[in-house]
PDB file of C-alpha atoms and ligand atoms in Angstrom:
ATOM      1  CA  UNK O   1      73.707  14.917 -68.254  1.00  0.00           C
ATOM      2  CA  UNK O   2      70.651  16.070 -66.383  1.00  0.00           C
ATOM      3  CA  UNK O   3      70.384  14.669 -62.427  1.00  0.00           C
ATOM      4  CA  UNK O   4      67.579  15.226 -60.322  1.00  0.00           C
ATOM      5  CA  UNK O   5      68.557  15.800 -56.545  1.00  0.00           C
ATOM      6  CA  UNK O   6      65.643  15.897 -53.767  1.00  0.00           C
ATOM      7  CA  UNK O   7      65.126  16.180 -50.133  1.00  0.00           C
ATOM      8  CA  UNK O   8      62.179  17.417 -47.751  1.00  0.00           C
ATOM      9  CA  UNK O   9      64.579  20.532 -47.475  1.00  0.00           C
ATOM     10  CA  UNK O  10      68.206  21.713 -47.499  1.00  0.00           C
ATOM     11  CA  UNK O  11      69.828  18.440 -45.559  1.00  0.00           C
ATOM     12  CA  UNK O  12      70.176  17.100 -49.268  1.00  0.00           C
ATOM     13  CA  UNK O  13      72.336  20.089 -50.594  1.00  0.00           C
ATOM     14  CA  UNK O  14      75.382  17.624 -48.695  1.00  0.00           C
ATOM     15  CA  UNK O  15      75.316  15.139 -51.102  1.00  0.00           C
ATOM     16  CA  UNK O  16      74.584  17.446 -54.148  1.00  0.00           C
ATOM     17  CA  UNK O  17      77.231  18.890 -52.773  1.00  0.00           C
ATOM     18  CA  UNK O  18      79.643  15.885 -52.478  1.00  0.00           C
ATOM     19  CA  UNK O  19      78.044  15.258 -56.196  1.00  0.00           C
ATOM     20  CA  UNK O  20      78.578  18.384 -57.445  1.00  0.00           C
ATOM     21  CA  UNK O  21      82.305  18.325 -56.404  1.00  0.00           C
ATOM     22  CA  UNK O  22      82.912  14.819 -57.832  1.00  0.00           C
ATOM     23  CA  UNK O  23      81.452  15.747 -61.711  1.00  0.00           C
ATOM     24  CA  UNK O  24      81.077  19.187 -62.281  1.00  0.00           C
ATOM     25  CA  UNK O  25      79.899  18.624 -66.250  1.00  0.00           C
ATOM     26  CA  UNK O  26      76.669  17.335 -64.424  1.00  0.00           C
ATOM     27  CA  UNK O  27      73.675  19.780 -64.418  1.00  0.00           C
ATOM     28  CA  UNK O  28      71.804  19.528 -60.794  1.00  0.00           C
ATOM     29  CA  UNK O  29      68.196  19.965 -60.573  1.00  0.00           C
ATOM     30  CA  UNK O  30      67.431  20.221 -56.698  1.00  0.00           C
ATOM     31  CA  UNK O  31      63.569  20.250 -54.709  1.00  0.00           C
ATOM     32  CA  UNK O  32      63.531  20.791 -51.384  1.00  0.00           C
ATOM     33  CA  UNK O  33      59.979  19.710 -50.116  1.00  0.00           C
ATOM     34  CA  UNK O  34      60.455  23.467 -47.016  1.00  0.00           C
ATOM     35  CA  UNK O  35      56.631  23.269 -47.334  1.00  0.00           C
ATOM     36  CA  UNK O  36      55.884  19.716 -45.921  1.00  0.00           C
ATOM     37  CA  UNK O  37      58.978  19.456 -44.150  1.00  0.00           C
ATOM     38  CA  UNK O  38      60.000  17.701 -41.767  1.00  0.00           C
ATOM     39  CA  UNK O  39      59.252  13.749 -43.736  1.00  0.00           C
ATOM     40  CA  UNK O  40      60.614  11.836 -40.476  1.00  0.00           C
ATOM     41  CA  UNK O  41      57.280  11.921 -38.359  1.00  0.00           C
ATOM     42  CA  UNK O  42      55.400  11.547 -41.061  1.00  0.00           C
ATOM     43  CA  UNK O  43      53.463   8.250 -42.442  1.00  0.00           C
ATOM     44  CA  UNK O  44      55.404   5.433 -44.672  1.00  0.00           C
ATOM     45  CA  UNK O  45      52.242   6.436 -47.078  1.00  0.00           C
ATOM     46  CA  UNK O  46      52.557  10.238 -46.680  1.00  0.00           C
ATOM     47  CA  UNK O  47      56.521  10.181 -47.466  1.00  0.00           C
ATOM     48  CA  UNK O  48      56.025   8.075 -50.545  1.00  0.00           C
ATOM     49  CA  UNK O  49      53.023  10.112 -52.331  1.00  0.00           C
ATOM     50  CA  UNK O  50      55.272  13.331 -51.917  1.00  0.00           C
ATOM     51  CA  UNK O  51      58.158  11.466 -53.064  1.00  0.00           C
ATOM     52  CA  UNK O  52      56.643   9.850 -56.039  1.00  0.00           C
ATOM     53  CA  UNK O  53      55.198  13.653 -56.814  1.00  0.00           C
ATOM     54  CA  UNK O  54      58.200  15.116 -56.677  1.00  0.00           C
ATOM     55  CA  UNK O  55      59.925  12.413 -59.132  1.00  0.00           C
ATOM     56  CA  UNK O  56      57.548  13.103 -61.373  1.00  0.00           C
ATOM     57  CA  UNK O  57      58.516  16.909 -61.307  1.00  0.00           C
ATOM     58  CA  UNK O  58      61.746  16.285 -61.939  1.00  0.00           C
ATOM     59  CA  UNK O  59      60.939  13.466 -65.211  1.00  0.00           C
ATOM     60  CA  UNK O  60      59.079  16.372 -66.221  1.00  0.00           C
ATOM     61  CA  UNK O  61      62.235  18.768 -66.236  1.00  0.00           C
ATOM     62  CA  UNK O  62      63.922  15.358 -68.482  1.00  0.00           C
ATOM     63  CA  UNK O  63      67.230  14.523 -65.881  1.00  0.00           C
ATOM     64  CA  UNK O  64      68.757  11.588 -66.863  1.00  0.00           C
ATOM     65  CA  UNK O  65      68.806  10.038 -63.408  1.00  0.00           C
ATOM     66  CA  UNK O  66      66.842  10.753 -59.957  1.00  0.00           C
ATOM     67  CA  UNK O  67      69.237  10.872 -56.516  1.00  0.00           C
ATOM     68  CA  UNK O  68      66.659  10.135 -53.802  1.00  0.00           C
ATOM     69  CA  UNK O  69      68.539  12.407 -50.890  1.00  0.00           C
ATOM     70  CA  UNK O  70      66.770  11.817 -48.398  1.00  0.00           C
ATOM     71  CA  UNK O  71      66.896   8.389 -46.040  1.00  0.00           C
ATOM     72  CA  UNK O  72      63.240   8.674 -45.347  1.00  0.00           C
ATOM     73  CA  UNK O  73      62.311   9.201 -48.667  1.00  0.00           C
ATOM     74  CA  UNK O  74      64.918   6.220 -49.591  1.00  0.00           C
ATOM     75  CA  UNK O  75      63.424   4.077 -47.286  1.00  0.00           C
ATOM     76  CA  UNK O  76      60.098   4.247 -48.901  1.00  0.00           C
ATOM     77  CA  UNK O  77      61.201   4.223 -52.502  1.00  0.00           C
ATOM     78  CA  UNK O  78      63.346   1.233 -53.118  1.00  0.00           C
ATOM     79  CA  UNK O  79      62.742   0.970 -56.931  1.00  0.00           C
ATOM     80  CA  UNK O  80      66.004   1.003 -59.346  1.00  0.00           C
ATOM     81  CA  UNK O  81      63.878   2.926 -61.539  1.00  0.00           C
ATOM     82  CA  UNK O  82      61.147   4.984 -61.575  1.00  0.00           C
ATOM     83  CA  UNK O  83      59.089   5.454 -64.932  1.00  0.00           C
ATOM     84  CA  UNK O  84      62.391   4.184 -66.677  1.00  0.00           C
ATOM     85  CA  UNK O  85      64.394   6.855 -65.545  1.00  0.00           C
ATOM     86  CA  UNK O  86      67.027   5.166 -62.875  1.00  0.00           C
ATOM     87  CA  UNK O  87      66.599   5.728 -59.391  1.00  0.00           C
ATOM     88  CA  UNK O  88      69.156   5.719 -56.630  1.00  0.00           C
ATOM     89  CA  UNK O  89      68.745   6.016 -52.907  1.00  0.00           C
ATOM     90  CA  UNK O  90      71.170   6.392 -49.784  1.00  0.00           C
ATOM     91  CA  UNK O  91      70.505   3.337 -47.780  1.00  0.00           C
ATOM     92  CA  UNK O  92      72.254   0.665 -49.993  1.00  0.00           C
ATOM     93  CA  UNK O  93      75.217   2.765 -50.774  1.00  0.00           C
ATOM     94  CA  UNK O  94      75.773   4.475 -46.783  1.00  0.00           C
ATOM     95  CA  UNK O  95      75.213   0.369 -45.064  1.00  0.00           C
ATOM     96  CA  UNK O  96      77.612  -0.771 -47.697  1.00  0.00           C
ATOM     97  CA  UNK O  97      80.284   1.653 -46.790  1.00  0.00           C
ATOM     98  CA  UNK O  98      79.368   0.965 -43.161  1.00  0.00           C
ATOM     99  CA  UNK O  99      79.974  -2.817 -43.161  1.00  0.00           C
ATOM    100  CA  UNK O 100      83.433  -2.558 -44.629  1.00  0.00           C
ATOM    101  CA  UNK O 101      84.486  -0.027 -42.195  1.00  0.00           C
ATOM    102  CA  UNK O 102      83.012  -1.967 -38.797  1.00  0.00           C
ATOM    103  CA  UNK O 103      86.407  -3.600 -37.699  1.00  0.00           C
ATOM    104  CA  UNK O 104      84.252  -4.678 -34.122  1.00  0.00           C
ATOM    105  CA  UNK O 105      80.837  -5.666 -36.288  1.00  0.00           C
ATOM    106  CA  UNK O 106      79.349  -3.198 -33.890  1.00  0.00           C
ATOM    107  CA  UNK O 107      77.278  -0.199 -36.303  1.00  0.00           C
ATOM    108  CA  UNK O 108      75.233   2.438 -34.754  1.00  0.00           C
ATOM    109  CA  UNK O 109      72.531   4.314 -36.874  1.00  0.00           C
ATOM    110  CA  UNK O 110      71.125   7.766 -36.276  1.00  0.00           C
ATOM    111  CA  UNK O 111      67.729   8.636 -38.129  1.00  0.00           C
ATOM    112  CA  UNK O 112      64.618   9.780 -38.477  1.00  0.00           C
ATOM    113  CA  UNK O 113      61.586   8.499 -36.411  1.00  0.00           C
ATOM    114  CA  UNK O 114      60.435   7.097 -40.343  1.00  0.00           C
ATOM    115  CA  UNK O 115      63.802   5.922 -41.208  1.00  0.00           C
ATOM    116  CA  UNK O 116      64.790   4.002 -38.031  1.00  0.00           C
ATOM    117  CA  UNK O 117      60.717   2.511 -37.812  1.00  0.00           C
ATOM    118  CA  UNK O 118      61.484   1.077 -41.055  1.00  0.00           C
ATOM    119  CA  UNK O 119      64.444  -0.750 -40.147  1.00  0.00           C
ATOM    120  CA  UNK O 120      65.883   0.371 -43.420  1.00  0.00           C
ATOM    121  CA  UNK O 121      69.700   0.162 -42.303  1.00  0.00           C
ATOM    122  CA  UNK O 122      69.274  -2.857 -40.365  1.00  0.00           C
ATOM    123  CA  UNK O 123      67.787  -5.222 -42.824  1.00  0.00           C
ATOM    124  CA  UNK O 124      70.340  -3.474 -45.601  1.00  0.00           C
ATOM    125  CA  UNK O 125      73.410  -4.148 -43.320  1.00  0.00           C
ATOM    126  CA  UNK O 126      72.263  -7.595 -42.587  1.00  0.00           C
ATOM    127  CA  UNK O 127      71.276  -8.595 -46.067  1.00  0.00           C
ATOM    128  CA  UNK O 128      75.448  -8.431 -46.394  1.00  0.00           C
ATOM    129  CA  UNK O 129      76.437  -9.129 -43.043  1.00  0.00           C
ATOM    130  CA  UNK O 130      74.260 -11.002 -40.732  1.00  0.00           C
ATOM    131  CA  UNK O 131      76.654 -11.092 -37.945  1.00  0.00           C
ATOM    132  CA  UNK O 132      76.718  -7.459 -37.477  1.00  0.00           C
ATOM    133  CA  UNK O 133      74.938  -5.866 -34.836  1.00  0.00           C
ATOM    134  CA  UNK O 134      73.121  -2.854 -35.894  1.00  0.00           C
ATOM    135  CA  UNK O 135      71.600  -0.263 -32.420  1.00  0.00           C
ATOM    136  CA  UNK O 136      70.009   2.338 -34.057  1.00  0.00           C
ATOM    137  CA  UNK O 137      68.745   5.935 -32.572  1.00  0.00           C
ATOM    138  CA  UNK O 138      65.866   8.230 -33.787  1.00  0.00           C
ATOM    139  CA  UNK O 139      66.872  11.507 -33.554  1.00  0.00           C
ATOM    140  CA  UNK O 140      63.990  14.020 -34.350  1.00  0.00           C
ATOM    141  CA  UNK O 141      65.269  17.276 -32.753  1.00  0.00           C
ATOM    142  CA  UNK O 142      68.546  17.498 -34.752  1.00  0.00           C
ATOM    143  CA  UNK O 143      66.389  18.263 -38.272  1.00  0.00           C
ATOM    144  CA  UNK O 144      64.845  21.532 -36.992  1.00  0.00           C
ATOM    145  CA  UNK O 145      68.936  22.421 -35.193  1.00  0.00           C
ATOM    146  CA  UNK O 146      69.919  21.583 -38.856  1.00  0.00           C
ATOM    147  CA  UNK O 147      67.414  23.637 -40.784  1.00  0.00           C
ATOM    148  CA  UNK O 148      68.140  26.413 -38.140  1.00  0.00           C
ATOM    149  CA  UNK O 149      71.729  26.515 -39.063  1.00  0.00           C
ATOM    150  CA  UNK O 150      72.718  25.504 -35.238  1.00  0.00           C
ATOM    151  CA  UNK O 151      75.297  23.076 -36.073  1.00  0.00           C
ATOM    152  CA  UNK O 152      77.689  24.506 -33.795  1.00  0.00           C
ATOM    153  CA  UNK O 153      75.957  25.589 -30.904  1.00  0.00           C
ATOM    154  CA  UNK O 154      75.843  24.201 -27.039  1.00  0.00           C
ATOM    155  CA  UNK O 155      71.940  23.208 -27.019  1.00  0.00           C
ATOM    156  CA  UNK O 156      72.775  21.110 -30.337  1.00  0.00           C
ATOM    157  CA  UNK O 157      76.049  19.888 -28.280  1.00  0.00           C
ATOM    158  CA  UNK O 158      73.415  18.767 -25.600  1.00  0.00           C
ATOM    159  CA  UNK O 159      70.610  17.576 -27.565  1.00  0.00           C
ATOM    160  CA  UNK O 160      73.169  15.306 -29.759  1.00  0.00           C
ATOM    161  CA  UNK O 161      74.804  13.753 -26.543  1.00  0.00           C
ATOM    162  CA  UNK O 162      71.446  12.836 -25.687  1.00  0.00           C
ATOM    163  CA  UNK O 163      70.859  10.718 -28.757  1.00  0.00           C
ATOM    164  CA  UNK O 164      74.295   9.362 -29.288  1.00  0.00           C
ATOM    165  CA  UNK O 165      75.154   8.294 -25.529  1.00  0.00           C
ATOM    166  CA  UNK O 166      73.053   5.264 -25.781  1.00  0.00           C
ATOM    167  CA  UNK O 167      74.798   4.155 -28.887  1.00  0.00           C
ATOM    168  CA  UNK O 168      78.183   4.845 -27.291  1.00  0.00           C
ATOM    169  CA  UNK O 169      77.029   2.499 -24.475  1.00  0.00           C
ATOM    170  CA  UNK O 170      76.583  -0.526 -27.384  1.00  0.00           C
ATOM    171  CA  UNK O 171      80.336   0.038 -28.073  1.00  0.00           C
ATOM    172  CA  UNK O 172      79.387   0.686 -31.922  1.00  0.00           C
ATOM    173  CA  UNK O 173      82.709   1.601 -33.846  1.00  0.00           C
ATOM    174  CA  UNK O 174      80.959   3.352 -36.602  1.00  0.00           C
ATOM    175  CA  UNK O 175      78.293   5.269 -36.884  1.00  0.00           C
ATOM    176  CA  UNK O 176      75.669   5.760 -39.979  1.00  0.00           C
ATOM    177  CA  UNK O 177      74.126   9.581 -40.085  1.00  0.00           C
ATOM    178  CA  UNK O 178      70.973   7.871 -41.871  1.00  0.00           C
ATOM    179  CA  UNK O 179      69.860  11.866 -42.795  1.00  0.00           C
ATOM    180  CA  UNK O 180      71.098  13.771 -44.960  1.00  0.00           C
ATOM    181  CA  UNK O 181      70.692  16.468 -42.727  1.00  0.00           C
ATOM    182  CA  UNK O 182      73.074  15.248 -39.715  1.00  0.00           C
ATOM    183  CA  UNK O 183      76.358  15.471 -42.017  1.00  0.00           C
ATOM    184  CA  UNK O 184      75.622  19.383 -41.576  1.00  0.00           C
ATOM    185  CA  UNK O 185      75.976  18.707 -37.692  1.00  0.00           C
ATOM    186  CA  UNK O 186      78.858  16.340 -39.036  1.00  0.00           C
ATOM    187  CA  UNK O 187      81.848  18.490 -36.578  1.00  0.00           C
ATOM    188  CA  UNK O 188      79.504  18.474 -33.419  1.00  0.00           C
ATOM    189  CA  UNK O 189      78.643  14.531 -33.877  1.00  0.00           C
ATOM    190  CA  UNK O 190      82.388  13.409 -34.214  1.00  0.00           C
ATOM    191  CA  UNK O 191      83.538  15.698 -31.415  1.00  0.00           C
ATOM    192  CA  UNK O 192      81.001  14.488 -29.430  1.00  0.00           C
ATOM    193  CA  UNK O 193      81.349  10.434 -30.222  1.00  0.00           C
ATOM    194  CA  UNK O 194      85.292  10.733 -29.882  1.00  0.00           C
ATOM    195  CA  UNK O 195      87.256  10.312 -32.995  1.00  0.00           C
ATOM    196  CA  UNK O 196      87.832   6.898 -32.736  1.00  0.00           C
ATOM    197  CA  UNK O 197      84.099   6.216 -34.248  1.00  0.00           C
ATOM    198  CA  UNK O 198      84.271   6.349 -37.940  1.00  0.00           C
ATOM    199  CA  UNK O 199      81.124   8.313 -39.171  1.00  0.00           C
ATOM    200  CA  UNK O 200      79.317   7.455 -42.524  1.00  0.00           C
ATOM    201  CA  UNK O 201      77.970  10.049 -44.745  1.00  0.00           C
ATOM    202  CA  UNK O 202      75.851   8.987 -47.168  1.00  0.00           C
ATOM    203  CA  UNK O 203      76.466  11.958 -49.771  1.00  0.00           C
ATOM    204  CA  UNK O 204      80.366  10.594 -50.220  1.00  0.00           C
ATOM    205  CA  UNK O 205      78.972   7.152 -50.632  1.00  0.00           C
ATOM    206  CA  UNK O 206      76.126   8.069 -52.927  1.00  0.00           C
ATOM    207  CA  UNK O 207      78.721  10.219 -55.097  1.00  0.00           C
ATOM    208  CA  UNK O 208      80.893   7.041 -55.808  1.00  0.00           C
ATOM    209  CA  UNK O 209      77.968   5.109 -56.380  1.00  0.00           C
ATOM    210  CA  UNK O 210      76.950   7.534 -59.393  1.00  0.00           C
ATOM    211  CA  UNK O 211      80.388   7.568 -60.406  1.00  0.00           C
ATOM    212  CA  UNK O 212      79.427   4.679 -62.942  1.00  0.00           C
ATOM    213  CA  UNK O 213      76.646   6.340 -64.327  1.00  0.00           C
ATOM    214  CA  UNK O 214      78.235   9.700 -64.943  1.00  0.00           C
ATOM    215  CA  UNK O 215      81.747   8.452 -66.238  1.00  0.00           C
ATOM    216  CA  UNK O 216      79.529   5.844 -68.735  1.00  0.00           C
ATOM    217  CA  UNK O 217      77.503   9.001 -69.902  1.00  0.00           C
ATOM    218  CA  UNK O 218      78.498  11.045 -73.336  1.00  0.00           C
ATOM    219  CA  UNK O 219      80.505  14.033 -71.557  1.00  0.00           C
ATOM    220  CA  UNK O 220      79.321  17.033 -72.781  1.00  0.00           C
ATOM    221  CA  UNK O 221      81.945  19.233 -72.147  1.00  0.00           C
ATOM    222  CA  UNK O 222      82.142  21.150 -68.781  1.00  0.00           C
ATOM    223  CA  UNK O 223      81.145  24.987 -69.451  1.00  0.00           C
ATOM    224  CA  UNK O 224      82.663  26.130 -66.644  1.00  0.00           C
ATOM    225  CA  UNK O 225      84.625  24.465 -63.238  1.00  0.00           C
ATOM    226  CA  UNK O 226      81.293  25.729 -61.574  1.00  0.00           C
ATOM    227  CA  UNK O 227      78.662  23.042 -61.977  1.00  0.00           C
ATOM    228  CA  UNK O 228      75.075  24.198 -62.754  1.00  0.00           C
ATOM    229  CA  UNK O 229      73.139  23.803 -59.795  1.00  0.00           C
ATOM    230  CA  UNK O 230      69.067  24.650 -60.159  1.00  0.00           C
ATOM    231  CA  UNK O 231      67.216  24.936 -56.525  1.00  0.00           C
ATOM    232  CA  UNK O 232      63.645  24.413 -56.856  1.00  0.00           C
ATOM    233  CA  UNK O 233      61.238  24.525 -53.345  1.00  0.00           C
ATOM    234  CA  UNK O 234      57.732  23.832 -52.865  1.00  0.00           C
ATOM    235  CA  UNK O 235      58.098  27.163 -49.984  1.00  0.00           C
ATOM    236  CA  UNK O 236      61.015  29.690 -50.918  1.00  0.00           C
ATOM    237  CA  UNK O 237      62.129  32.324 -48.177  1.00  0.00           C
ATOM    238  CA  UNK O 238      65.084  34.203 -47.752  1.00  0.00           C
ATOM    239  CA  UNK O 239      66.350  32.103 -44.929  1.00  0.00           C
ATOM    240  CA  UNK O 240      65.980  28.692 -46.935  1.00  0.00           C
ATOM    241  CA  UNK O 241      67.958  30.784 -49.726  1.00  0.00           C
ATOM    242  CA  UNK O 242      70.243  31.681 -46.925  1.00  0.00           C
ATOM    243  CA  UNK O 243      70.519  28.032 -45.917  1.00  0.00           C
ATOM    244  CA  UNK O 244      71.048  26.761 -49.076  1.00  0.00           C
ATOM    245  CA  UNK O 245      73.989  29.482 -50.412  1.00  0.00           C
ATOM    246  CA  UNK O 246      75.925  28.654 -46.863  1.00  0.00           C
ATOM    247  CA  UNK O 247      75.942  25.015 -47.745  1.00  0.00           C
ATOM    248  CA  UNK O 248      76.569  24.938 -51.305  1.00  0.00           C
ATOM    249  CA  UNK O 249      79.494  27.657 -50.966  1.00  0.00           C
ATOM    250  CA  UNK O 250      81.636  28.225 -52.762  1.00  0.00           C
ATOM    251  CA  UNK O 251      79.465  26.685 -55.964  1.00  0.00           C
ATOM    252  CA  UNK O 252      76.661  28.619 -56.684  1.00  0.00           C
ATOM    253  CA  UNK O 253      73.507  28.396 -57.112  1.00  0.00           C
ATOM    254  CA  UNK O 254      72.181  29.463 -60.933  1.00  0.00           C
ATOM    255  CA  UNK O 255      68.197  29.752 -60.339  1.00  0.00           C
ATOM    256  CA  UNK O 256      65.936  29.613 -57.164  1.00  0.00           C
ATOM    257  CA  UNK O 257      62.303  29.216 -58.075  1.00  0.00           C
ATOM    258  CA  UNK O 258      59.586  28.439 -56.052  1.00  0.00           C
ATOM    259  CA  UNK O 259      57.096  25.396 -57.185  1.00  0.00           C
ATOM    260  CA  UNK O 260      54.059  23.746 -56.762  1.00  0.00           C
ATOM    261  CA  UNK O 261      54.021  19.950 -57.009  1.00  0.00           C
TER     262      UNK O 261
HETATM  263  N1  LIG V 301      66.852  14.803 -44.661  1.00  0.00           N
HETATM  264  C1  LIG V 301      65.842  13.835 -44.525  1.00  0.00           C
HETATM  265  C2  LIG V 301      66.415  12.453 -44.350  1.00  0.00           C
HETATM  266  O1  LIG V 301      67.499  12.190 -44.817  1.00  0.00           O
HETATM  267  C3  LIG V 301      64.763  13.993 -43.537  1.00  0.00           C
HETATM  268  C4  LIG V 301      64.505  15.224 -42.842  1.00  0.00           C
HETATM  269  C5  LIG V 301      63.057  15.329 -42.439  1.00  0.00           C
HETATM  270  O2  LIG V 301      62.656  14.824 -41.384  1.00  0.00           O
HETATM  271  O3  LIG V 301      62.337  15.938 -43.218  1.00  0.00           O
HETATM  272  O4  LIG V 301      65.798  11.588 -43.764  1.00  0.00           O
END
């Protein structure tokens, strides 16, 4: 089984990476959009057109099934399927895991400028809880500290205090990182909350999600423990590479190519 991973840049690798781990049989086809990067202060109309071009990359490379890993992507694309190949994105599955872990129906959401306009999370939360209370945070610096590899660093200490703080003041008990970037600044953001806030990351959610598709899928038997991971970018240089390798360790990465969508 062929599935197609993609993000505006490496913040995705964590939940092909929580994928990968889960069902190594699967081949990964990954596109990181580096060369329009960042999505989050772009247009609803801008996000979706490079979405919907890089989904049709990927139906061109014949996966099975598309993992939208990206919350502003998701939030534009909210199709089950897309040209009859199924589609899944990381809103559903992170507000579901988020409602059954509120204990105090208080849920904080950090996002993109895109993500949190939409009111993606909200509306998802409340469509199975109404009577939670969602405060949610755009957070635009922490992409660029993520894609910089600054995850543990005092200015990203400061700049994520900065975001979070007004959350804290809502006396949210858990907390959505609505990017697939933030789980990378994951340490920092739970250090920083206190430990007491539970943290959802939407890779783990999206990987149990999937779990039905895989497991109902022919298994072709696993060549090897190491899955085959493909990483595909519209803008390929060695620090990207870097990026990638450092997240995806120890699993490895079988082909880096650069592309034009
Ligand atoms: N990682 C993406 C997300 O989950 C967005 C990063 C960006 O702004 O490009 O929203």
């Amino acid at each position: 089984m062929k599935i197609g991973v993609f993000d505006s840049g490496v913040g995705g690798l964590t939940v092909l990476s929580a994928m990968a781990k889960a069902f190594p049989s699967v081949e990964f086809l990954y596109v990181g959009d580096t060369a329009r990067l960042p999505y989050g202060n772009k247009s609803t109309t801008t996000v979706r057109k490079y979405s919907e071009e890089i989904m049709d990359f990927l139906i061109g490379k014949k996966v099975d099934a598309i993992v939208i890993a990206c919350n502003t992507a998701s939030s534009q694309v909210r199709e089950s399927q897309w040209k009859g190949i199924p589609t899944y994105n990381v809103i559903g599955p992170g507000a579901a895991t988020a409602v059954k872990l509120t204990k105090t129906k208080r849920v904080g959401v950090l996002g993109t400028r895109t993500t949190i306009a939409t009111e993606s999370y909200s509306k998802a939360i409340k469509s199975i809880d109404s009577s939670i209370d969602v405060f949610s945070q755009s957070c635009p610096l922490l992409v660029p500290l993520a894609e910089e590899g600054w995850v543990n660093d005092p200015i990203a200490d400061l700049v994520i205090q900065r975001y979070v703080k007004p959350l804290l003041d809502q006396n949210i008990d858990t907390l959505i990182l609505g990017c697939t970037h933030y789980p990378l600044l994951k340490d920092a953001i739970q250090r920083l909350c206190g430990y007491e806030i539970r943290l959802v990351d939407s890779g783990l959610a999206i990987a149990q999600e999937i779990g039905t598709l895989v497991n109902g899928a022919a298994k072709a038997p696993a060549k090897s423990n190491q899955p085959l991971i493909h990483f595909f970018a519209t803008d390929l240089s060695p620090h990207t590479q870097n990026i990638a390798e450092k997240i995806l360790d120890p699993m490895k990465v079988v082909e880096f190519t650069e592309i034009k969508l």
